[in-house]
mmCIF file of N, CA and C in Angstrom:
data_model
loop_
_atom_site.group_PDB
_atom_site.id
_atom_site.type_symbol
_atom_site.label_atom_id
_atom_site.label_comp_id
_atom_site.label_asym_id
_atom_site.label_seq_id
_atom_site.Cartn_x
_atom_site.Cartn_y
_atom_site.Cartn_z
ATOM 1 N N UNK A 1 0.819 -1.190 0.000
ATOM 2 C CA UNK A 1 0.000 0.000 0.000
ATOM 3 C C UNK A 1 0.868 1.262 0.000
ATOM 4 N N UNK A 2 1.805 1.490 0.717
ATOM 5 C CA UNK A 2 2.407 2.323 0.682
ATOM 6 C C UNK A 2 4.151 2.270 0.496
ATOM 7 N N UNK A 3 4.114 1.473 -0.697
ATOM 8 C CA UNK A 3 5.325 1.105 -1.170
ATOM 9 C C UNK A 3 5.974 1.971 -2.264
ATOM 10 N N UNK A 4 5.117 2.949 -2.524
ATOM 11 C CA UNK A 4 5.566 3.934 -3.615
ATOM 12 C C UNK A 4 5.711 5.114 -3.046
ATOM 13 N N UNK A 5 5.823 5.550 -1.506
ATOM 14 C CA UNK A 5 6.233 6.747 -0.942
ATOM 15 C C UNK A 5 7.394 7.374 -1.410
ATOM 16 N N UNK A 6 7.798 6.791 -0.617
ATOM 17 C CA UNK A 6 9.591 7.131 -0.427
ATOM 18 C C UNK A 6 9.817 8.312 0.533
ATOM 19 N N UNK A 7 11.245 8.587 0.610
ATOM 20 C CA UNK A 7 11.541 9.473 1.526
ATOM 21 C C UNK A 7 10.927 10.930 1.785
ATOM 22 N N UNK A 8 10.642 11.132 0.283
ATOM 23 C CA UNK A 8 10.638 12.684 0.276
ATOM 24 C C UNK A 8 8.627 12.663 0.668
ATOM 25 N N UNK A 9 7.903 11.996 0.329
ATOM 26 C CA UNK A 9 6.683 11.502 1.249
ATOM 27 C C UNK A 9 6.609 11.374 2.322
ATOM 28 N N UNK A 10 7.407 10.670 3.303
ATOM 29 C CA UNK A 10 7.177 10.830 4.796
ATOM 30 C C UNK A 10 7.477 12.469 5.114
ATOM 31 N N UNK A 11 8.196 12.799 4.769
ATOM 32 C CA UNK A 11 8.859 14.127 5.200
ATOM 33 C C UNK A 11 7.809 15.023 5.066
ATOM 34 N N UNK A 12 7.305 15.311 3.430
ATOM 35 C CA UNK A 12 5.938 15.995 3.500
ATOM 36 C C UNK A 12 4.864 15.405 4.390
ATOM 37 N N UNK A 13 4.331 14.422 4.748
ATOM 38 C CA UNK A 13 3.628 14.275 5.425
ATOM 39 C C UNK A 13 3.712 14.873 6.647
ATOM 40 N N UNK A 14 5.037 14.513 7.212
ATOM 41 C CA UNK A 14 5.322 14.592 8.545
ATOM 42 C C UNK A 14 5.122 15.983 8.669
ATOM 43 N N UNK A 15 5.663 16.861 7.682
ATOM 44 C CA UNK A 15 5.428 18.507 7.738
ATOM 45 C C UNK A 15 4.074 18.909 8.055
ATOM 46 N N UNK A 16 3.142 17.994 6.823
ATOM 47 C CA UNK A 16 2.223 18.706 6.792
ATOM 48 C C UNK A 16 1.048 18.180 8.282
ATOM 49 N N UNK A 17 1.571 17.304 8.953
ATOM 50 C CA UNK A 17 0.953 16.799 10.552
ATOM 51 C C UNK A 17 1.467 17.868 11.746
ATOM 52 N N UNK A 18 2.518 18.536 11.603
ATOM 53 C CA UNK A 18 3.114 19.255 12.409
ATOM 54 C C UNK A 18 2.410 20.459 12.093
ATOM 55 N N UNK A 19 1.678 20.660 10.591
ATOM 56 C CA UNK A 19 1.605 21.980 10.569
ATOM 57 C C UNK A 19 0.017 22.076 11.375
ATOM 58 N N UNK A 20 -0.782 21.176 10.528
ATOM 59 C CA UNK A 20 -2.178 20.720 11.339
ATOM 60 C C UNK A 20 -2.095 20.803 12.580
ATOM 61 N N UNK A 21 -1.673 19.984 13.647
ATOM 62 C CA UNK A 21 -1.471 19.979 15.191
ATOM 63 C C UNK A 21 -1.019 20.705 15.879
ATOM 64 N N UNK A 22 0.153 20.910 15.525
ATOM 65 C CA UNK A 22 1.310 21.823 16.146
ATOM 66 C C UNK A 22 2.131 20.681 16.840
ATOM 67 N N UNK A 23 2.933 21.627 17.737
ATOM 68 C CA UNK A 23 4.322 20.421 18.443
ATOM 69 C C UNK A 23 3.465 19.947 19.844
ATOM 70 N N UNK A 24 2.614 20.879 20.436
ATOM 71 C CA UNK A 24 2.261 20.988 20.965
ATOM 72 C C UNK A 24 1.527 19.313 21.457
ATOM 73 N N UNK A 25 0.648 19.107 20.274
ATOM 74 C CA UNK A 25 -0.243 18.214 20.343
ATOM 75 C C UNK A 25 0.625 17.073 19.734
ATOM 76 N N UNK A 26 1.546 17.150 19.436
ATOM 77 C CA UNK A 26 1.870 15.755 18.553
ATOM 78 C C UNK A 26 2.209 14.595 19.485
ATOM 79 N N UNK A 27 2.491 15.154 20.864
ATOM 80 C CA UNK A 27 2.713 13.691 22.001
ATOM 81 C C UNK A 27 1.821 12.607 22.161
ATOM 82 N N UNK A 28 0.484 13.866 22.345
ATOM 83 C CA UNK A 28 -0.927 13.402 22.752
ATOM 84 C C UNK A 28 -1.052 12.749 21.524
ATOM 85 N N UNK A 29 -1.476 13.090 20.007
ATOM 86 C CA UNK A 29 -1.633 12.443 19.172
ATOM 87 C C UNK A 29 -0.414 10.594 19.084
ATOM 88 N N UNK A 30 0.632 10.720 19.292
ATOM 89 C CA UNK A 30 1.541 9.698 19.330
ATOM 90 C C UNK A 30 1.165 8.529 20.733
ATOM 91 N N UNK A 31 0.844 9.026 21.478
ATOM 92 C CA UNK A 31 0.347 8.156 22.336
ATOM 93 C C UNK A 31 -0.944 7.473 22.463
ATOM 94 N N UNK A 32 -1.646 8.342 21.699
ATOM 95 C CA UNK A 32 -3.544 7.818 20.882
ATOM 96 C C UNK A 32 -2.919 6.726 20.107
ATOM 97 N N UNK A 33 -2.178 6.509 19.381
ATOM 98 C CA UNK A 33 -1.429 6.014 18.167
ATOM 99 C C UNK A 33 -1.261 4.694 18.966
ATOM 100 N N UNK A 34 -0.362 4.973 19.800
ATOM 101 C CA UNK A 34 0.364 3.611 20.766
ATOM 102 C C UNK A 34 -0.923 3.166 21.082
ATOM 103 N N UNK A 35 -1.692 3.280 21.967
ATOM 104 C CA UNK A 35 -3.099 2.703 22.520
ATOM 105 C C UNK A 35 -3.580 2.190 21.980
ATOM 106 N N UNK A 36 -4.178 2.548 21.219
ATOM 107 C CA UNK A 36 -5.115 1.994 19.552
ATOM 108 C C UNK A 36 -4.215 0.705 18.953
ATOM 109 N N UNK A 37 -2.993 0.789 18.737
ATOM 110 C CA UNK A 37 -2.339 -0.596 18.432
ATOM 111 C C UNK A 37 -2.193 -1.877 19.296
ATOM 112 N N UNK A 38 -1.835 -0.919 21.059
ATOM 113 C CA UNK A 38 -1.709 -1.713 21.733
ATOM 114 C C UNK A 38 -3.192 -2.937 21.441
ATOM 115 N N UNK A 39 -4.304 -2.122 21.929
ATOM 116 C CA UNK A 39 -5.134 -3.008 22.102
ATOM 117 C C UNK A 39 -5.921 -3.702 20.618
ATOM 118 N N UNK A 40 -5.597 -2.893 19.572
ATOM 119 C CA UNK A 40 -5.594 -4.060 18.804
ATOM 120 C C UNK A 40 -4.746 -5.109 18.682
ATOM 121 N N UNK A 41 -3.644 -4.869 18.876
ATOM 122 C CA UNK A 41 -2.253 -6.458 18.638
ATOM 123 C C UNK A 41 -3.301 -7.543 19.903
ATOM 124 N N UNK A 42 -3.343 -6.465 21.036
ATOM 125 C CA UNK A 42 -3.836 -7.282 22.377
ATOM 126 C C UNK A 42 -5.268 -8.319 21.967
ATOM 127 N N UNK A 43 -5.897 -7.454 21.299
ATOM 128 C CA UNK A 43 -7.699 -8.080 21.019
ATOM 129 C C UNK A 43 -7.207 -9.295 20.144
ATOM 130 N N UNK A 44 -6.807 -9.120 18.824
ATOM 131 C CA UNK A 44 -6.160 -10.033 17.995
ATOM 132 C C UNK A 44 -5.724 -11.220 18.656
ATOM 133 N N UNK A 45 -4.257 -10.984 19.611
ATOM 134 C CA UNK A 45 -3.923 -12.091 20.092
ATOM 135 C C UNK A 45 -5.091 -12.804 20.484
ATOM 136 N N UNK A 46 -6.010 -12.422 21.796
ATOM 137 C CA UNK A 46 -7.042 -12.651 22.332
ATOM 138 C C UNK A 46 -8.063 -13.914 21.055
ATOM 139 N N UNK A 47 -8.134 -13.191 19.945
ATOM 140 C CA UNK A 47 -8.607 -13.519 18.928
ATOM 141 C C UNK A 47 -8.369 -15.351 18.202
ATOM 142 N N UNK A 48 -6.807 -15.124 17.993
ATOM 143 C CA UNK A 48 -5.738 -16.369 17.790
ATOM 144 C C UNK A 48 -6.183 -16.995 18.922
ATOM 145 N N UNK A 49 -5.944 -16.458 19.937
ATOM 146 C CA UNK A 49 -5.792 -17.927 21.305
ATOM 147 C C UNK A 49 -6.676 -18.486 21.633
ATOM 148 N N UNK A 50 -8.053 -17.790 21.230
ATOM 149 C CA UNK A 50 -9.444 -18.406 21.539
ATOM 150 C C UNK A 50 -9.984 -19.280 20.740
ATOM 151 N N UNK A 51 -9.634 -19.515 19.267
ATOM 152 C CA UNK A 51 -9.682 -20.347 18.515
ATOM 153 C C UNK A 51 -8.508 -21.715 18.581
ATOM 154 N N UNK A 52 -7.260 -21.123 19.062
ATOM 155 C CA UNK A 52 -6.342 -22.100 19.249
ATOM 156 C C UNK A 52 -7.383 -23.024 20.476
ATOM 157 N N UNK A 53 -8.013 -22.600 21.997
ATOM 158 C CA UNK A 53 -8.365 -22.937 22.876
ATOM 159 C C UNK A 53 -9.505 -23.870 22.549
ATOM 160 N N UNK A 54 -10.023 -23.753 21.519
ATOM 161 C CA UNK A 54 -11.457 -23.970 21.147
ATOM 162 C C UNK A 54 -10.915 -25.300 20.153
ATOM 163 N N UNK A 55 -10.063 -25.220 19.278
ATOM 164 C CA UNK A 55 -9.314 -26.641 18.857
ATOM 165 C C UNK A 55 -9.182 -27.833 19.469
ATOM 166 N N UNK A 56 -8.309 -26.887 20.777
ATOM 167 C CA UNK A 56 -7.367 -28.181 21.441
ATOM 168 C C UNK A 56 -8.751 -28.868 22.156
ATOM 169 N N UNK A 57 -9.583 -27.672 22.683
ATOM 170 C CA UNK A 57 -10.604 -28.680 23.385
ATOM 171 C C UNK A 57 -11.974 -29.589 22.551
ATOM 172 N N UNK A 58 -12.236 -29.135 21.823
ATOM 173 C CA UNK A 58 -12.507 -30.306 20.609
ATOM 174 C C UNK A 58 -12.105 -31.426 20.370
ATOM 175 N N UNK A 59 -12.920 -32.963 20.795
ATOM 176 C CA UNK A 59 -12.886 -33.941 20.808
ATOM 177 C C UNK A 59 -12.217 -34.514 19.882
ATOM 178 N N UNK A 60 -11.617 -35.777 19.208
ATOM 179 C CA UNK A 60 -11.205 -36.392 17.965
ATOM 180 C C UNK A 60 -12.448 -36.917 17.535
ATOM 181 N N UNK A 61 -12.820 -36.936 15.951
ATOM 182 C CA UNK A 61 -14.076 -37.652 15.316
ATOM 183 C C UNK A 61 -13.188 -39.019 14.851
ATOM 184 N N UNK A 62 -12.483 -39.976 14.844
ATOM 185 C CA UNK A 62 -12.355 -41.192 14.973
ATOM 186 C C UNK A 62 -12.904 -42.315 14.553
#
């Protein structure tokens, strides 16, 4: 998806987020960022292991 950036793309971006927010806000915004991943990676796992759980305890048909 975003394999055709390149350098000089992040940079404008990054400009043009600093110019929107300010410096001010960009912590708060970066730590919304962290959260939001955290608990998706977290839900996901949750996701994987409950189906792994739901396998193992499933009988053999034999």
């Amino acid at each position: 998806m975003f394999q055709n950036i390149g350098i000089t793309g992040i940079i404008m971006i990054l400009v043009l987020v600093l110019i929107l927010f300010g410096p001010s806000r960009l912590p708060e915004l970066g730590r919304a960022v962290g959260r939001t991943l955290f608990e998706f990676k977290s839900s996901a796992r949750d996701l994987v292991g409950d189906e792994k759980d739901e396998e193992e305890s499933k009988p053999d048909k034999k």
